[in-house]
């Protein structure tokens, strides 16, 4: 069963589902695709957007074909081989061609200089009559650097200050490789894997080494909302904000000792953030915790649900964008 029921109520209206999953180097892609197909069949609802991390070269096209979706790949770093981990573990955005989220097919990806090149695709919302919204939502798929907190902070700045400027709408799915404020390890000193502890540590104002929460701080201070945390607190989706990684025997040396856990438990490192204006359209969120899914990847599948009619209203509001 899943943790964090979406708490959608009796009749929230037509739902728009957005999925995010780090598929662990695409090692079990066939099983992941089979799982996603069964999910669609069981729910009777096709995901409008799927965001995947650690897609391997050549897998994106196959995923799109298997799921009947449109594939958007990141821009490759200039002169970098496909064997480089920044390319080999790529990001991918997939859109249902017949769904309510309509991507801009003319959009070009550009190399950003970040560790794993993100995917950014602006899209319009299609209403029940087939009309497209005036405003776009910028969808993003990212995988933050696992070893350098300064890179992770730079990536958060990229979303907060470059992609989604003032009065733009945004939805980011990412493996942030760090925690949220208040749900990070109280100390990194008891973690057996010292390389892991070091890669996720930063110095605070007093000079102490503490767990990295910089990306969460950057985004939430500048108009973004962590969706699964909001859904758990305000929409009755208990457990939706649970940890998304750390399961499996190969993670034992990275475990945080019980005495160093925050009162609410560790937060997810895989998270969805949306610009605040989109929040009224969020119907719920889900964290999938099943033995079958946990056997496919060392990260957990997550879902965000929007109410279509509310998305239509928000994306047709009249705003005056300022060109930066």
C-alpha angles and dihedrals in degrees: 000000000000127000118226105034111219093241091211098163127226099304117359092162127245111346130218113208124204118187131199128190136162099214097200103247091322088274093144100028094141090056091045092052092047089051093050091049092051090048090054092047094047094047096039088224128105117216111250092209132015121194117197132185127203096026110168125227109283095014096094094066092047092049091051091050094048094047097036094240141131115256126217116188129195123255110265119239109256113265095000119136122237086242091064109106091233089065101026091060097044135170123242136190119201125191130194103240091212096040133104095260109075116193124214102253091196094058116121125210117225130198108256101188092243122134100257108023107243125221117235121184126171113215139180127222118245114215127213091272094052097256118142122229123253094231130054131227113219107222118199137190117192142166113201122218111274096209110036121059091192089060089049091053091047090054091052089050089051091060096038098045112018112032103032107037126180113316093006118124121233143182118187127187113187148154095234095183089218140068142257125258111278094015101069126104111285088222134008093202098092096054110112096211099071094183089057092047091050095050091055098044131098134178116254126213092277093053096254120137108243139166115285116255097149098118092052091048093048095049099041093047090054105051105285127122127208099233102203091047090050092047092050092049102038110017102047095250095141112194094015089117095051126128115290098196141031097077119123134059093267090066097058096104090052093054119122111232115250093247090056096052118109117244093259094044127248117318125233117274089203106070146165121221126185131186110262095248090065094054097092088060093057110106098179148309138237138204112201112220112173132135090239095052092042089056091056100054142005087234127064128242114245134192135203119197125204130186106239097215091052091049089051091052094049096045092051096053114120112247134162111229118208115221111231 
